[in-house]
Amino acid sequence: MADANPKLFKGDGISENATDFLNAMRRRNLLSPSWKDVEKLEFFELCKKLMQWPEKMAEKEKGVRVENDGIQEWDHVCWALKVAELGARIDAAGSLISLALKNIPGSLLLRLGSKRGTWPELVQAMKDVPTAELTVVRHNEMRMAEMEARIAQLQQTPSRALAVSFANMAMSSPARNDPAAPVGCAPFCPDSERLRIIQATSAMIHPCTAAGLVAYVLQITVYNQKHSAQAGKPNEDRPYPLTPGTVNVTLGECHVCGMMGHFGTRCNAAENLKCPALETRWRQIAQSICSQAERKANPTTAINIVADGSDADVRECDVFFDTADYDQAVIEDYLRHEGKGSGPSI
């Protein structure tokens, strides 16, 4: 049962506990026989309202004009007027202002003046916020959010669905003996020509700015529209767009993050800084073509052994030897001197 008369709380007693006193007061108020059920329900509703006060201002509400009692006003100013009207009724000193400011966007809080200790000062500080800056900030934040959602959608390539389809295929299906149809083969292209195509048709790398990210998203959109069937196989004829701020292909760069100074096996870049999977694959393909072209352009030079013509033992031999002839000459010379004083004997 509730305490009919809770003990007075003085604050300096050894056995006193402020929490116990407050709980006793709540039990007395809520469970007092003098309270009707309607009053108890109203009290509970007010408690729930207190937990939800003040209402949180959404990011999209700042920098927008709305109608308030027939007058066009900025949304953040309307929010301040509503909060100040309710807060002043229970807290004229303004001690709840710090609690109310936790529910506004950070970009708006940074632009509030320092003089906001009372409710009227808070309303005036909201009115003094430069609305032109809020409009620009709101527009940029909406563009960045839309861009991030678009990039995440574009990085979901059709190859994943294709892999699931192959995984669900039955491995025990009977083999078919239908005659194979002729398959067209692509014409042979040497690696040096493929490298020249890569260097000539490499996609432009945009700077890591807001405008560069927009252009990058457009590049990916065009690529997926043109090469939807072969999206998982970039090559020199369809180079994959490169992430803004990275270096070009065939430079010995890291295939994971697209930067210089390390290899992919030692890349410690964060997940949000790594290149998409198709871009990593394209960088690997381009580097492989470059390595093959350089290897064929600089073949290993054969080494010839030159004999001294003054040596009587090798005058009958040609001046130039390859490795096989030289080995044969050594064996013959060994057999020719076998059993002599200067050579081995059995």
Tab-separated table of C-alpha atoms in Angstrom:
chain	number	residue	atom	x	y	z
A	1	MET	CA	0.000	0.000	0.000
A	2	ALA	CA	1.056	3.601	-0.510
A	3	ASP	CA	2.400	5.576	2.395
A	4	ALA	CA	-0.323	7.817	3.766
A	5	ASN	CA	2.208	10.377	5.018
A	6	PRO	CA	5.715	9.946	3.562
A	7	LYS	CA	8.578	10.911	5.829
A	8	LEU	CA	9.892	14.378	5.254
A	9	PHE	CA	13.119	14.603	3.315
A	10	LYS	CA	15.666	17.010	4.811
A	11	GLY	CA	18.642	16.089	2.674
A	12	ASP	CA	21.281	15.799	5.406
A	13	GLY	CA	20.217	12.633	7.211
A	14	ILE	CA	22.448	9.548	7.154
A	15	SER	CA	19.577	7.151	6.455
A	16	GLU	CA	17.821	9.439	3.970
A	17	ASN	CA	17.605	8.542	0.286
A	18	ALA	CA	16.259	10.995	-2.260
A	19	THR	CA	15.156	8.209	-4.621
A	20	ASP	CA	13.109	6.513	-1.900
A	21	PHE	CA	11.425	9.810	-1.046
A	22	LEU	CA	10.510	10.556	-4.664
A	23	ASN	CA	9.179	7.029	-5.189
A	24	ALA	CA	7.080	7.348	-2.045
A	25	MET	CA	5.623	10.620	-3.308
A	26	ARG	CA	4.786	9.036	-6.648
A	27	ARG	CA	3.093	6.076	-4.973
A	28	ARG	CA	1.120	8.405	-2.726
A	29	ASN	CA	-0.041	10.535	-5.636
A	30	LEU	CA	-0.856	7.646	-7.952
A	31	LEU	CA	-2.442	5.311	-5.427
A	32	SER	CA	-4.135	7.837	-3.199
A	33	PRO	CA	-7.809	6.962	-2.631
A	34	SER	CA	-8.716	10.568	-3.395
A	35	TRP	CA	-7.558	10.199	-7.030
A	36	LYS	CA	-10.114	9.096	-9.561
A	37	ASP	CA	-9.269	6.737	-12.421
A	38	VAL	CA	-9.658	9.535	-14.942
A	39	GLU	CA	-7.110	11.640	-13.060
A	40	LYS	CA	-4.653	8.748	-12.921
A	41	LEU	CA	-4.983	8.179	-16.665
A	42	GLU	CA	-4.436	11.863	-17.328
A	43	PHE	CA	-1.333	11.799	-15.145
A	44	PHE	CA	0.082	8.843	-17.072
A	45	GLU	CA	-0.618	10.607	-20.392
A	46	LEU	CA	1.223	13.690	-19.176
A	47	CYS	CA	4.197	11.542	-18.168
A	48	LYS	CA	4.311	9.999	-21.631
A	49	LYS	CA	4.045	13.432	-23.212
A	50	LEU	CA	6.991	14.582	-21.106
A	51	MET	CA	9.100	11.700	-22.451
A	52	GLN	CA	8.315	12.750	-26.035
A	53	TRP	CA	8.810	16.492	-25.521
A	54	PRO	CA	9.942	18.359	-27.442
A	55	GLU	CA	9.199	16.881	-30.832
A	56	LYS	CA	12.288	16.230	-32.916
A	57	MET	CA	12.961	18.478	-35.890
A	58	ALA	CA	13.729	16.481	-39.039
A	59	GLU	CA	16.580	17.406	-41.388
A	60	LYS	CA	14.150	18.129	-44.228
A	61	GLU	CA	12.226	20.658	-42.104
A	62	LYS	CA	15.023	23.209	-41.780
A	63	GLY	CA	15.171	25.926	-44.423
A	64	VAL	CA	11.530	25.361	-45.483
A	65	ARG	CA	8.690	27.875	-45.255
A	66	VAL	CA	5.340	26.699	-43.869
A	67	GLU	CA	2.047	28.378	-43.046
A	68	ASN	CA	1.480	29.193	-39.365
A	69	ASP	CA	-1.884	30.763	-38.496
A	70	GLY	CA	-2.189	32.112	-42.025
A	71	ILE	CA	1.334	33.561	-42.030
A	72	GLN	CA	4.274	32.187	-43.987
A	73	GLU	CA	7.089	31.402	-41.569
A	74	TRP	CA	10.263	29.317	-41.547
A	75	ASP	CA	9.725	25.817	-40.198
A	76	HIS	CA	12.518	26.032	-37.603
A	77	VAL	CA	11.036	29.297	-36.293
A	78	CYS	CA	7.603	27.649	-35.952
A	79	TRP	CA	9.253	24.812	-34.048
A	80	ALA	CA	10.896	27.292	-31.661
A	81	LEU	CA	7.607	29.153	-31.079
A	82	LYS	CA	5.771	25.921	-30.268
A	83	VAL	CA	8.491	24.627	-27.948
A	84	ALA	CA	8.868	27.980	-26.178
A	85	GLU	CA	5.119	28.245	-25.590
A	86	LEU	CA	4.956	24.829	-23.934
A	87	GLY	CA	8.273	25.133	-22.110
A	88	ALA	CA	7.528	28.530	-20.576
A	89	ARG	CA	4.457	27.128	-18.813
A	90	ILE	CA	6.471	24.635	-16.778
A	91	ASP	CA	9.941	26.197	-16.843
A	92	ALA	CA	10.015	29.962	-16.942
A	93	ALA	CA	13.743	30.025	-16.101
A	94	GLY	CA	14.671	28.146	-19.282
A	95	SER	CA	16.428	25.167	-17.704
A	96	LEU	CA	14.825	22.854	-20.294
A	97	ILE	CA	16.290	24.729	-23.270
A	98	SER	CA	19.365	22.483	-23.412
A	99	LEU	CA	17.047	19.451	-23.534
A	100	ALA	CA	15.047	20.971	-26.375
A	101	LEU	CA	18.165	21.793	-28.423
A	102	LYS	CA	19.149	18.113	-28.495
A	103	ASN	CA	16.268	17.503	-30.912
A	104	ILE	CA	17.338	19.882	-33.678
A	105	PRO	CA	19.746	19.097	-36.569
A	106	GLY	CA	23.429	19.715	-35.929
A	107	SER	CA	23.798	22.092	-38.878
A	108	LEU	CA	21.093	24.327	-37.374
A	109	LEU	CA	22.567	24.166	-33.860
A	110	LEU	CA	25.955	25.369	-35.148
A	111	ARG	CA	24.328	28.484	-36.620
A	112	LEU	CA	22.442	29.517	-33.474
A	113	GLY	CA	23.711	32.526	-31.596
A	114	SER	CA	25.197	32.197	-28.118
A	115	LYS	CA	22.410	34.225	-26.491
A	116	ARG	CA	19.669	31.643	-25.923
A	117	GLY	CA	19.369	31.350	-22.137
A	118	THR	CA	15.609	32.038	-22.007
A	119	TRP	CA	12.702	30.949	-24.166
A	120	PRO	CA	12.229	34.366	-25.830
A	121	GLU	CA	15.967	34.498	-26.563
A	122	LEU	CA	15.791	31.028	-28.127
A	123	VAL	CA	12.979	32.142	-30.442
A	124	GLN	CA	14.921	35.262	-31.431
A	125	ALA	CA	18.073	33.204	-32.052
A	126	MET	CA	16.078	30.962	-34.386
A	127	LYS	CA	14.791	33.998	-36.270
A	128	ASP	CA	18.341	35.363	-36.634
A	129	VAL	CA	19.691	32.207	-38.281
A	130	PRO	CA	20.775	33.009	-41.880
A	131	THR	CA	18.146	31.186	-43.906
A	132	ALA	CA	20.172	31.375	-47.120
A	133	GLU	CA	22.863	29.176	-45.556
A	134	LEU	CA	20.242	26.729	-44.271
A	135	THR	CA	18.728	26.411	-47.741
A	136	VAL	CA	22.110	25.643	-49.316
A	137	VAL	CA	23.041	23.154	-46.569
A	138	ARG	CA	19.683	21.403	-46.855
A	139	HIS	CA	20.002	21.160	-50.652
A	140	ASN	CA	23.548	19.725	-50.447
A	141	GLU	CA	22.594	17.192	-47.768
A	142	MET	CA	19.649	15.964	-49.825
A	143	ARG	CA	21.866	15.631	-52.925
A	144	MET	CA	24.510	13.672	-51.018
A	145	ALA	CA	21.901	11.339	-49.504
A	146	GLU	CA	20.366	10.713	-52.927
A	147	MET	CA	23.807	10.175	-54.457
A	148	GLU	CA	24.846	7.646	-51.788
A	149	ALA	CA	21.629	5.705	-52.280
A	150	ARG	CA	22.142	5.735	-56.054
A	151	ILE	CA	25.754	4.508	-55.794
A	152	ALA	CA	24.730	1.685	-53.463
A	153	GLN	CA	22.044	0.642	-55.960
A	154	LEU	CA	24.393	0.749	-58.954
A	155	GLN	CA	27.013	-1.391	-57.224
A	156	GLN	CA	24.504	-4.261	-57.055
A	157	THR	CA	25.454	-5.911	-60.341
A	158	PRO	CA	23.487	-8.677	-62.143
A	159	SER	CA	26.375	-11.121	-61.595
A	160	ARG	CA	25.131	-11.878	-58.088
A	161	ALA	CA	21.754	-13.120	-59.340
A	162	LEU	CA	23.523	-15.135	-62.018
A	163	ALA	CA	25.717	-16.809	-59.409
A	164	VAL	CA	22.638	-17.784	-57.400
A	165	SER	CA	21.063	-19.306	-60.512
A	166	PHE	CA	24.153	-21.416	-61.187
A	167	ALA	CA	24.249	-22.531	-57.562
A	168	ASN	CA	20.668	-23.784	-57.789
A	169	MET	CA	21.298	-25.860	-60.922
A	170	ALA	CA	21.148	-29.645	-60.496
A	171	MET	CA	24.562	-31.249	-60.924
A	172	SER	CA	23.060	-34.637	-61.879
A	173	SER	CA	21.181	-33.483	-64.961
A	174	PRO	CA	21.642	-35.876	-67.954
A	175	ALA	CA	24.094	-34.847	-70.620
A	176	ARG	CA	22.726	-33.916	-74.034
A	177	ASN	CA	24.311	-35.146	-77.244
A	178	ASP	CA	22.998	-32.413	-79.498
A	179	PRO	CA	25.481	-31.346	-82.173
A	180	ALA	CA	27.348	-28.279	-81.112
A	181	ALA	CA	26.591	-25.122	-82.996
A	182	PRO	CA	29.502	-23.250	-84.521
A	183	VAL	CA	30.889	-20.716	-82.107
A	184	GLY	CA	32.234	-17.455	-83.427
A	185	CYS	CA	35.727	-16.643	-82.184
A	186	ALA	CA	36.912	-13.132	-81.592
A	187	PRO	CA	39.798	-12.081	-83.831
A	188	PHE	CA	43.221	-12.344	-82.207
A	189	CYS	CA	44.590	-9.077	-80.881
A	190	PRO	CA	48.188	-8.865	-79.618
A	191	ASP	CA	48.807	-7.587	-76.105
A	192	SER	CA	50.662	-4.526	-77.390
A	193	GLU	CA	47.584	-3.477	-79.367
A	194	ARG	CA	45.318	-4.166	-76.374
A	195	LEU	CA	47.562	-1.970	-74.199
A	196	ARG	CA	47.384	0.814	-76.789
A	197	ILE	CA	43.575	0.584	-76.754
A	198	ILE	CA	43.531	0.774	-72.946
A	199	GLN	CA	45.711	3.883	-72.920
A	200	ALA	CA	43.636	5.524	-75.664
A	201	THR	CA	40.139	4.732	-74.364
A	202	SER	CA	40.671	4.965	-70.606
A	203	ALA	CA	37.702	6.600	-68.874
A	204	MET	CA	38.224	10.048	-67.386
A	205	ILE	CA	38.863	10.059	-63.632
A	206	HIS	CA	36.880	12.800	-61.883
A	207	PRO	CA	38.073	14.642	-58.749
A	208	CYS	CA	36.725	13.564	-55.376
A	209	THR	CA	34.230	16.419	-55.071
A	210	ALA	CA	30.454	16.688	-55.114
A	211	ALA	CA	30.477	17.448	-58.842
A	212	GLY	CA	32.939	14.620	-59.460
A	213	LEU	CA	30.748	12.117	-57.603
A	214	VAL	CA	27.731	13.160	-59.671
A	215	ALA	CA	29.696	12.645	-62.894
A	216	TYR	CA	30.938	9.277	-61.580
A	217	VAL	CA	27.375	8.100	-60.907
A	218	LEU	CA	26.447	9.122	-64.461
A	219	GLN	CA	29.412	7.113	-65.823
A	220	ILE	CA	28.289	3.963	-63.983
A	221	THR	CA	24.701	4.437	-65.161
A	222	VAL	CA	25.790	4.701	-68.803
A	223	TYR	CA	28.112	1.696	-68.414
A	224	ASN	CA	25.366	-0.544	-67.007
A	225	GLN	CA	22.945	0.542	-69.727
A	226	LYS	CA	25.410	-0.183	-72.555
A	227	HIS	CA	26.947	-3.386	-71.181
A	228	SER	CA	24.183	-4.913	-69.056
A	229	ALA	CA	24.743	-8.399	-70.474
A	230	GLN	CA	28.533	-8.260	-69.999
A	231	ALA	CA	28.610	-6.168	-66.806
A	232	GLY	CA	30.739	-8.770	-65.069
A	233	LYS	CA	33.463	-8.793	-67.758
A	234	PRO	CA	35.157	-5.425	-68.292
A	235	ASN	CA	37.941	-5.339	-70.884
A	236	GLU	CA	39.805	-2.885	-73.123
A	237	ASP	CA	36.672	-2.384	-75.263
A	238	ARG	CA	34.460	-1.572	-72.257
A	239	PRO	CA	36.658	-0.134	-69.467
A	240	TYR	CA	34.907	0.203	-66.116
A	241	PRO	CA	34.616	3.758	-64.674
A	242	LEU	CA	37.261	4.532	-62.049
A	243	THR	CA	36.483	5.890	-58.581
A	244	PRO	CA	36.997	9.673	-58.224
A	245	GLY	CA	40.363	10.583	-56.705
A	246	THR	CA	42.137	7.345	-57.711
A	247	VAL	CA	44.961	6.876	-60.230
A	248	ASN	CA	44.705	5.421	-63.721
A	249	VAL	CA	45.180	1.748	-64.579
A	250	THR	CA	48.468	0.030	-65.639
A	251	LEU	CA	50.540	2.187	-63.255
A	252	GLY	CA	51.282	-0.543	-60.709
A	253	GLU	CA	48.620	0.790	-58.369
A	254	CYS	CA	46.737	-1.079	-55.642
A	255	HIS	CA	43.801	-2.877	-57.244
A	256	VAL	CA	41.727	-2.660	-54.030
A	257	CYS	CA	41.743	1.099	-53.335
A	258	GLY	CA	43.182	2.456	-56.602
A	259	MET	CA	46.056	4.344	-54.935
A	260	MET	CA	49.836	4.139	-55.291
A	261	GLY	CA	52.423	3.067	-52.731
A	262	HIS	CA	51.304	-0.463	-51.881
A	263	PHE	CA	49.817	-3.630	-53.346
A	264	GLY	CA	46.363	-5.118	-52.877
A	265	THR	CA	47.597	-7.832	-50.509
A	266	ARG	CA	48.743	-5.134	-48.072
A	267	CYS	CA	45.882	-2.674	-48.509
A	268	ASN	CA	44.467	-1.396	-45.204
A	269	ALA	CA	41.851	0.942	-46.665
A	270	ALA	CA	38.459	1.170	-44.966
A	271	GLU	CA	35.499	-0.547	-46.595
A	272	ASN	CA	33.951	2.729	-47.760
A	273	LEU	CA	37.234	3.697	-49.469
A	274	LYS	CA	37.659	0.470	-51.443
A	275	CYS	CA	36.849	0.322	-55.138
A	276	PRO	CA	33.802	-1.623	-56.376
A	277	ALA	CA	34.374	-5.265	-57.268
A	278	LEU	CA	34.100	-4.647	-61.030
A	279	GLU	CA	36.619	-1.813	-60.864
A	280	THR	CA	39.077	-4.026	-58.961
A	281	ARG	CA	38.673	-6.707	-61.625
A	282	TRP	CA	39.215	-4.192	-64.422
A	283	ARG	CA	42.419	-2.910	-62.795
A	284	GLN	CA	43.726	-6.485	-62.525
A	285	ILE	CA	42.916	-7.215	-66.185
A	286	ALA	CA	44.557	-4.000	-67.396
A	287	GLN	CA	47.708	-4.636	-65.340
A	288	SER	CA	47.929	-8.202	-66.681
A	289	ILE	CA	47.698	-6.970	-70.295
A	290	CYS	CA	50.377	-4.346	-69.583
A	291	SER	CA	52.750	-6.923	-68.068
A	292	GLN	CA	52.320	-9.312	-71.008
A	293	ALA	CA	52.913	-6.537	-73.553
A	294	GLU	CA	56.094	-5.356	-71.800
A	295	ARG	CA	57.420	-8.908	-71.512
A	296	LYS	CA	56.977	-9.527	-75.261
A	297	ALA	CA	58.422	-6.133	-76.177
A	298	ASN	CA	61.638	-6.870	-74.230
A	299	PRO	CA	62.486	-10.544	-74.895
A	300	THR	CA	65.461	-12.252	-73.233
A	301	THR	CA	68.663	-11.842	-75.308
A	302	ALA	CA	70.605	-15.045	-76.094
A	303	ILE	CA	74.202	-15.132	-74.819
A	304	ASN	CA	76.935	-16.453	-77.179
A	305	ILE	CA	80.277	-17.756	-75.887
A	306	VAL	CA	83.301	-16.488	-77.847
A	307	ALA	CA	86.443	-18.648	-78.010
A	308	ASP	CA	89.933	-17.218	-78.201
A	309	GLY	CA	91.373	-17.997	-81.643
A	310	SER	CA	94.917	-18.297	-80.228
A	311	ASP	CA	93.992	-21.417	-78.296
A	312	ALA	CA	95.306	-24.337	-80.337
A	313	ASP	CA	92.870	-26.747	-78.750
A	314	VAL	CA	89.832	-24.901	-79.986
A	315	ARG	CA	91.019	-23.562	-83.364
A	316	GLU	CA	89.039	-26.133	-85.198
A	317	CYS	CA	85.886	-24.911	-83.504
A	318	ASP	CA	83.819	-22.021	-84.744
A	319	VAL	CA	84.326	-18.697	-83.097
A	320	PHE	CA	80.711	-18.472	-81.884
A	321	PHE	CA	79.100	-21.204	-79.778
A	322	ASP	CA	75.671	-21.708	-78.451
A	323	THR	CA	75.185	-23.512	-75.161
A	324	ALA	CA	74.624	-26.996	-76.649
A	325	ASP	CA	77.703	-26.775	-78.886
A	326	TYR	CA	79.823	-25.556	-76.022
A	327	ASP	CA	78.805	-28.477	-73.808
A	328	GLN	CA	79.550	-30.929	-76.628
A	329	ALA	CA	82.992	-29.354	-77.190
A	330	VAL	CA	83.874	-29.717	-73.520
A	331	ILE	CA	82.927	-33.406	-73.560
A	332	GLU	CA	84.961	-34.088	-76.698
A	333	ASP	CA	87.988	-32.294	-75.252
A	334	TYR	CA	87.691	-34.361	-72.102
A	335	LEU	CA	87.582	-37.619	-74.048
A	336	ARG	CA	90.481	-36.529	-76.271
A	337	HIS	CA	92.819	-35.945	-73.303
A	338	GLU	CA	91.679	-38.975	-71.342
A	339	GLY	CA	94.663	-41.210	-70.428
A	340	LYS	CA	97.355	-38.542	-71.005
A	341	GLY	CA	99.594	-37.124	-68.362
A	342	SER	CA	97.617	-33.970	-68.028
A	343	GLY	CA	94.248	-35.735	-68.002
A	344	PRO	CA	92.529	-38.367	-65.932
A	345	SER	CA	93.091	-42.054	-66.519
A	346	ILE	CA	91.402	-45.208	-65.316
